[in-house]
Amino acid sequence: MAGLLEGDIAVVTGAGSGIGRAIAKGFAAVGAKVVVADINEAGASETASMIAQAGGEALSAVLDVTDRASCAALAEIVAQQYGATSVLVNNAGIVRREPITADKANEDWDAIMRVNATGPYNVTKAFLEPLKETKGRIVNIGSIQSHVHTGNAVAYTVAKHGVLGFTRALAAELGPDGIRVNAIGPGFIRTPLNAENRAKTDTEAQFIGKTPLGRAGEAEDITGPAIFLASAMSAFVTGALVPVDGGYLTL
Ligand code: NAP
């Protein structure tokens, strides 16, 4: 895979942790210059340092995907420091698990919609010009919950179904510009996002019980599919969601 993203400038949101970090490191390892963007400044610079230590090139940046001015400012910085962005990974996301009757349900609905549904829109809008210029590729991180519901997660399920709709609609709209838009649907992946849940509940065991490959995923399981969708290996693929879920959706 060496060199698959040589010459690419890739922006990965939420790259200060978990799946985004694994994707950023994987992209750098196959030649991309990577912009590690995250609301968590320390996490973003840690990822950028990891990439630099491995011999890659990365720029760390603070980004709140819910803030359109922050997205526009990042697009400006990347243009000045690196050039035209050719790959965008909309990965930043949050999860809150609770029933719709919970006291915090309204607040959590709004937060999840802002980050997981409107966030990818905000960042994509900010980077449209360079993506058009480079005939770029957008990879959105959906979920198995782009297709199905899992426990106590109405807002998250709606937002991730929205990511699939966003992917299909954008693929149709931007295809004539040469931009490809795809998504990845991770199953249960062991990251800081679900660390507390894993520690306090049997959620992980429940997911594994419904996963034909019989294990939880690791963040690095998402790297190969992301490189595939970001590179010329997927030149005729657009509007697709690739499940990376150990077979969860087959049951
Ligand atoms: P993670 O380890 O929590 O990483 C997400 C990163 O995004 C964190 O650094 C987080 O910062 C950051 N972030 C949160 N809100 C942000 C904002 N407004 N702007 C910019 N960055 C923000 O989670 P992950 O498991 O890697 O999840 C990555 C993506 O995969 C998410 O879209 C998630 O929904 C999706 N996904 C995960 C799983 C799974 O099982 N882990 C399964 C399916 C889909 P803070 O830590 O400060 O919040």
Short mmCIF file of C-alpha atoms and ligand atoms in Angstrom, two decimals:
data_model
loop_
_atom_site.label_atom_id
_atom_site.label_comp_id
_atom_site.label_asym_id
_atom_site.label_seq_id
_atom_site.Cartn_x
_atom_site.Cartn_y
_atom_site.Cartn_z
CA MET A 1 0.00 0.00 0.00
CA ALA A 2 3.02 2.30 0.27
CA GLY A 3 2.53 5.47 -1.75
CA LEU A 4 -1.21 5.03 -2.31
CA LEU A 5 -1.91 8.56 -1.04
CA GLU A 6 1.39 10.13 -2.17
CA GLY A 7 0.73 13.78 -3.08
CA ASP A 8 -2.58 13.88 -1.21
CA ILE A 9 -3.45 16.39 1.49
CA ALA A 10 -5.90 14.75 3.87
CA VAL A 11 -7.98 16.39 6.60
CA VAL A 12 -9.24 14.00 9.26
CA THR A 13 -11.67 15.36 11.87
CA GLY A 14 -11.72 13.87 15.35
CA ALA A 15 -8.21 12.58 14.68
CA GLY A 16 -7.03 13.18 18.22
CA SER A 17 -8.42 9.83 19.36
CA GLY A 18 -9.69 6.39 18.37
CA ILE A 19 -10.71 5.76 14.78
CA GLY A 20 -9.67 9.19 13.50
CA ARG A 21 -6.20 8.77 14.95
CA ALA A 22 -5.83 5.33 13.33
CA ILE A 23 -6.96 6.72 9.97
CA ALA A 24 -4.62 9.71 10.21
CA LYS A 25 -1.64 7.48 11.03
CA GLY A 26 -2.57 5.07 8.23
CA PHE A 27 -2.92 7.87 5.68
CA ALA A 28 0.47 9.31 6.63
CA ALA A 29 2.06 5.87 6.35
CA VAL A 30 0.95 5.65 2.71
CA GLY A 31 2.25 9.10 1.79
CA ALA A 32 -0.42 11.71 2.57
CA LYS A 33 0.25 14.96 4.36
CA VAL A 34 -2.32 14.78 7.13
CA VAL A 35 -4.18 17.53 8.94
CA VAL A 36 -5.09 16.16 12.35
CA ALA A 37 -8.14 18.20 13.37
CA ASP A 38 -9.88 17.80 16.71
CA ILE A 39 -11.69 19.78 19.38
CA ASN A 40 -9.19 18.19 21.78
CA GLU A 41 -5.95 20.08 21.21
CA ALA A 42 -3.77 17.72 23.25
CA GLY A 43 -5.12 14.66 21.45
CA ALA A 44 -4.55 16.26 18.05
CA SER A 45 -0.96 17.21 18.78
CA GLU A 46 -0.28 13.75 20.21
CA THR A 47 -1.48 12.15 16.97
CA ALA A 48 0.62 14.57 14.91
CA SER A 49 3.69 13.72 17.02
CA MET A 50 3.07 9.99 16.52
CA ILE A 51 2.96 10.56 12.77
CA ALA A 52 6.13 12.65 12.80
CA GLN A 53 7.94 10.04 14.90
CA ALA A 54 6.99 7.40 12.34
CA GLY A 55 8.51 9.54 9.58
CA GLY A 56 5.28 11.05 8.23
CA GLU A 57 4.08 14.61 7.84
CA ALA A 58 1.22 16.05 9.87
CA LEU A 59 -0.22 19.34 11.01
CA SER A 60 -2.31 19.42 14.16
CA ALA A 61 -5.21 21.87 14.41
CA VAL A 62 -8.01 22.67 16.81
CA LEU A 63 -11.40 22.31 15.15
CA ASP A 64 -14.94 22.30 16.46
CA VAL A 65 -17.02 20.81 13.65
CA THR A 66 -20.16 22.47 15.04
CA ASP A 67 -18.64 25.92 14.51
CA ARG A 68 -18.76 27.06 10.87
CA ALA A 69 -16.25 29.86 11.48
CA SER A 70 -13.82 27.29 12.94
CA CYS A 71 -14.26 25.09 9.82
CA ALA A 72 -13.67 28.04 7.47
CA ALA A 73 -10.60 29.11 9.47
CA LEU A 74 -9.14 25.61 9.22
CA ALA A 75 -9.69 25.53 5.45
CA GLU A 76 -7.74 28.80 5.20
CA ILE A 77 -4.86 27.50 7.36
CA VAL A 78 -4.58 24.25 5.39
CA ALA A 79 -4.62 26.12 2.08
CA GLN A 80 -1.79 28.38 3.26
CA GLN A 81 0.37 25.76 4.95
CA TYR A 82 -0.17 22.68 2.78
CA GLY A 83 -2.17 23.55 -0.35
CA ALA A 84 -5.38 22.10 -1.75
CA THR A 85 -7.08 19.45 0.36
CA SER A 86 -7.80 16.34 -1.72
CA VAL A 87 -9.17 13.98 0.96
CA LEU A 88 -11.63 14.80 3.75
CA VAL A 89 -12.61 12.31 6.43
CA ASN A 90 -15.65 13.40 8.45
CA ASN A 91 -14.98 11.29 11.51
CA ALA A 92 -15.55 13.48 14.60
CA GLY A 93 -18.47 12.16 16.60
CA ILE A 94 -20.00 11.73 20.02
CA VAL A 95 -22.35 9.18 21.53
CA ARG A 96 -24.86 9.37 24.37
CA ARG A 97 -26.83 6.27 25.29
CA GLU A 98 -30.12 6.76 27.12
CA PRO A 99 -33.85 6.23 26.57
CA ILE A 100 -35.91 9.01 25.01
CA THR A 101 -37.62 9.44 28.39
CA ALA A 102 -34.35 10.46 30.11
CA ASP A 103 -34.09 13.95 31.62
CA LYS A 104 -31.12 14.79 29.38
CA ALA A 105 -32.71 13.47 26.18
CA ASN A 106 -33.43 16.90 24.65
CA GLU A 107 -29.96 18.24 25.41
CA ASP A 108 -28.26 15.10 24.09
CA TRP A 109 -30.41 15.02 20.94
CA ASP A 110 -29.28 18.59 20.13
CA ALA A 111 -25.61 17.84 20.84
CA ILE A 112 -25.57 14.65 18.75
CA MET A 113 -27.29 16.34 15.83
CA ARG A 114 -24.87 19.27 15.97
CA VAL A 115 -21.72 17.12 16.00
CA ASN A 116 -22.66 13.93 14.11
CA ALA A 117 -25.10 15.25 11.49
CA THR A 118 -24.44 18.99 11.01
CA GLY A 119 -20.69 18.62 11.67
CA PRO A 120 -19.92 16.70 8.45
CA TYR A 121 -22.00 19.25 6.51
CA ASN A 122 -20.10 22.20 8.03
CA VAL A 123 -16.65 20.76 7.31
CA THR A 124 -17.56 19.61 3.81
CA LYS A 125 -18.92 23.07 2.94
CA ALA A 126 -15.69 24.68 4.15
CA PHE A 127 -13.49 22.42 1.99
CA LEU A 128 -15.62 22.25 -1.18
CA GLU A 129 -13.41 24.45 -3.35
CA PRO A 130 -10.13 22.56 -2.87
CA LEU A 131 -11.99 19.25 -3.14
CA LYS A 132 -13.39 20.34 -6.49
CA GLU A 133 -9.99 21.58 -7.61
CA THR A 134 -8.35 18.23 -6.79
CA LYS A 135 -11.26 15.95 -7.78
CA GLY A 136 -11.14 14.91 -4.16
CA ARG A 137 -12.60 12.17 -2.05
CA ILE A 138 -14.82 12.45 1.02
CA VAL A 139 -15.09 9.59 3.51
CA ASN A 140 -17.85 9.92 6.11
CA ILE A 141 -17.82 7.78 9.21
CA GLY A 142 -21.29 6.35 9.67
CA SER A 143 -22.03 3.27 11.75
CA ILE A 144 -23.92 0.02 11.76
CA GLN A 145 -26.51 2.48 13.08
CA SER A 146 -26.68 4.00 9.61
CA HIS A 147 -28.81 0.89 8.94
CA VAL A 148 -30.09 -0.46 12.26
CA HIS A 149 -30.89 0.64 15.79
CA THR A 150 -28.92 -0.51 18.84
CA GLY A 151 -30.02 0.06 22.45
CA ASN A 152 -30.92 3.45 23.90
CA ALA A 153 -29.57 5.53 21.07
CA VAL A 154 -32.41 7.21 19.20
CA ALA A 155 -30.52 10.43 18.43
CA TYR A 156 -27.32 8.62 17.43
CA THR A 157 -29.28 6.27 15.16
CA VAL A 158 -31.04 9.19 13.46
CA ALA A 159 -27.76 11.08 13.01
CA LYS A 160 -25.94 8.05 11.57
CA HIS A 161 -28.84 7.25 9.21
CA GLY A 162 -28.38 10.90 8.21
CA VAL A 163 -24.70 10.31 7.45
CA LEU A 164 -25.73 7.63 4.94
CA GLY A 165 -28.26 10.00 3.34
CA PHE A 166 -25.66 12.78 3.27
CA THR A 167 -23.20 10.42 1.58
CA ARG A 168 -25.65 9.37 -1.13
CA ALA A 169 -26.97 12.88 -1.80
CA LEU A 170 -23.48 14.40 -1.98
CA ALA A 171 -22.17 11.57 -4.17
CA ALA A 172 -24.92 12.36 -6.68
CA GLU A 173 -24.43 16.12 -6.48
CA LEU A 174 -20.64 16.19 -6.57
CA GLY A 175 -20.01 13.26 -8.94
CA PRO A 176 -20.07 15.58 -11.98
CA ASP A 177 -17.25 17.57 -10.32
CA GLY A 178 -15.19 14.39 -10.04
CA ILE A 179 -15.55 14.21 -6.26
CA ARG A 180 -16.30 10.76 -4.82
CA VAL A 181 -18.22 10.50 -1.56
CA ASN A 182 -18.39 7.28 0.44
CA ALA A 183 -18.89 6.17 4.01
CA ILE A 184 -17.67 3.51 6.42
CA GLY A 185 -20.03 1.80 8.84
CA PRO A 186 -18.00 0.58 11.82
CA GLY A 187 -19.44 -2.03 14.12
CA PHE A 188 -18.40 -2.10 17.78
CA ILE A 189 -14.87 -0.68 17.87
CA ARG A 190 -12.88 -0.43 21.11
CA THR A 191 -12.07 3.27 21.47
CA PRO A 192 -12.27 5.95 24.19
CA LEU A 193 -15.81 6.69 22.88
CA ASN A 194 -17.15 3.55 24.52
CA ALA A 195 -14.54 2.98 27.25
CA GLU A 196 -16.88 3.92 30.10
CA ASN A 197 -19.69 1.86 28.63
CA ARG A 198 -17.36 -1.15 28.24
CA ALA A 199 -16.22 -0.80 31.85
CA LYS A 200 -19.68 -0.46 33.37
CA THR A 201 -21.95 -2.65 31.22
CA ASP A 202 -21.97 -5.86 29.20
CA THR A 203 -22.48 -3.94 25.93
CA GLU A 204 -19.25 -5.25 24.42
CA ALA A 205 -20.18 -8.88 25.10
CA GLN A 206 -23.64 -8.27 23.61
CA PHE A 207 -22.15 -6.86 20.43
CA ILE A 208 -19.60 -9.67 20.17
CA GLY A 209 -22.45 -12.17 20.57
CA LYS A 210 -24.06 -10.69 17.45
CA THR A 211 -20.82 -10.44 15.46
CA PRO A 212 -19.99 -13.44 13.21
CA LEU A 213 -16.23 -12.81 13.48
CA GLY A 214 -16.60 -13.11 17.25
CA ARG A 215 -14.65 -10.09 18.42
CA ALA A 216 -14.88 -6.35 18.86
CA GLY A 217 -13.11 -4.18 16.32
CA GLU A 218 -9.98 -2.12 16.93
CA ALA A 219 -9.53 1.38 15.53
CA GLU A 220 -6.91 0.03 13.11
CA ASP A 221 -9.58 -2.19 11.52
CA ILE A 222 -10.97 0.98 9.92
CA THR A 223 -7.66 2.13 8.42
CA GLY A 224 -7.51 -0.15 5.36
CA PRO A 225 -11.08 0.54 4.25
CA ALA A 226 -10.47 4.29 4.69
CA ILE A 227 -7.32 4.13 2.55
CA PHE A 228 -9.26 2.16 -0.06
CA LEU A 229 -12.03 4.79 -0.23
CA ALA A 230 -9.56 7.70 -0.20
CA SER A 231 -7.33 6.31 -2.93
CA ALA A 232 -7.55 5.47 -6.64
CA MET A 233 -8.17 1.83 -5.66
CA SER A 234 -11.85 2.80 -5.37
CA ALA A 235 -11.94 5.00 -8.50
CA PHE A 236 -15.45 3.84 -9.58
CA VAL A 237 -16.97 3.66 -6.09
CA THR A 238 -19.19 6.49 -4.90
CA GLY A 239 -22.30 6.78 -2.73
CA ALA A 240 -21.44 3.53 -0.91
CA LEU A 241 -21.29 2.69 2.78
CA VAL A 242 -18.75 -0.04 3.48
CA PRO A 243 -19.65 -1.94 6.66
CA VAL A 244 -16.59 -2.73 8.79
CA ASP A 245 -18.42 -4.62 11.48
CA GLY A 246 -17.22 -8.23 11.62
CA GLY A 247 -20.47 -9.21 9.91
CA TYR A 248 -22.87 -7.63 12.45
CA LEU A 249 -25.29 -6.47 9.76
CA THR A 250 -25.62 -9.98 8.29
CA LEU A 251 -27.51 -11.32 11.31
P1 NAP B 1 -13.37 8.90 20.04
O1 NAP B 1 -12.25 8.00 20.39
O2 NAP B 1 -14.17 9.54 21.12
O3 NAP B 1 -12.82 10.02 19.05
C1 NAP B 1 -13.63 11.06 18.59
C2 NAP B 1 -12.84 12.35 18.58
O4 NAP B 1 -13.69 13.39 18.06
C3 NAP B 1 -12.41 12.78 19.99
O5 NAP B 1 -11.09 13.24 20.00
C4 NAP B 1 -13.40 13.90 20.29
O6 NAP B 1 -12.91 14.84 21.22
C5 NAP B 1 -13.55 14.51 18.91
N1 NAP B 1 -14.69 15.42 18.83
C6 NAP B 1 -15.85 15.37 19.55
N2 NAP B 1 -16.63 16.41 19.24
C7 NAP B 1 -15.95 17.15 18.32
C8 NAP B 1 -16.22 18.35 17.64
N3 NAP B 1 -17.35 19.06 17.88
N4 NAP B 1 -15.34 18.81 16.74
C9 NAP B 1 -14.18 18.14 16.52
N5 NAP B 1 -13.84 17.00 17.14
C10 NAP B 1 -14.73 16.51 18.05
O7 NAP B 1 -14.45 8.12 19.14
P2 NAP B 1 -14.29 7.01 17.99
O8 NAP B 1 -14.86 5.76 18.52
O9 NAP B 1 -12.94 7.05 17.41
O10 NAP B 1 -15.36 7.58 16.95
C11 NAP B 1 -15.01 8.16 15.72
C12 NAP B 1 -16.22 8.09 14.80
O11 NAP B 1 -16.58 6.72 14.59
C13 NAP B 1 -17.47 8.78 15.35
O12 NAP B 1 -18.15 9.43 14.29
C14 NAP B 1 -18.29 7.63 15.86
O13 NAP B 1 -19.66 7.93 15.88
C15 NAP B 1 -17.95 6.57 14.83
N6 NAP B 1 -18.21 5.20 15.26
C16 NAP B 1 -17.57 4.67 16.34
C17 NAP B 1 -17.86 3.36 16.72
C18 NAP B 1 -17.19 2.71 17.89
O14 NAP B 1 -17.65 1.61 18.28
N7 NAP B 1 -16.18 3.29 18.48
C19 NAP B 1 -18.80 2.61 15.98
C20 NAP B 1 -19.43 3.18 14.90
C21 NAP B 1 -19.11 4.49 14.53
P3 NAP B 1 -13.35 14.64 22.77
O15 NAP B 1 -12.72 13.37 23.22
O16 NAP B 1 -12.81 15.86 23.44
O17 NAP B 1 -14.86 14.56 22.76
#
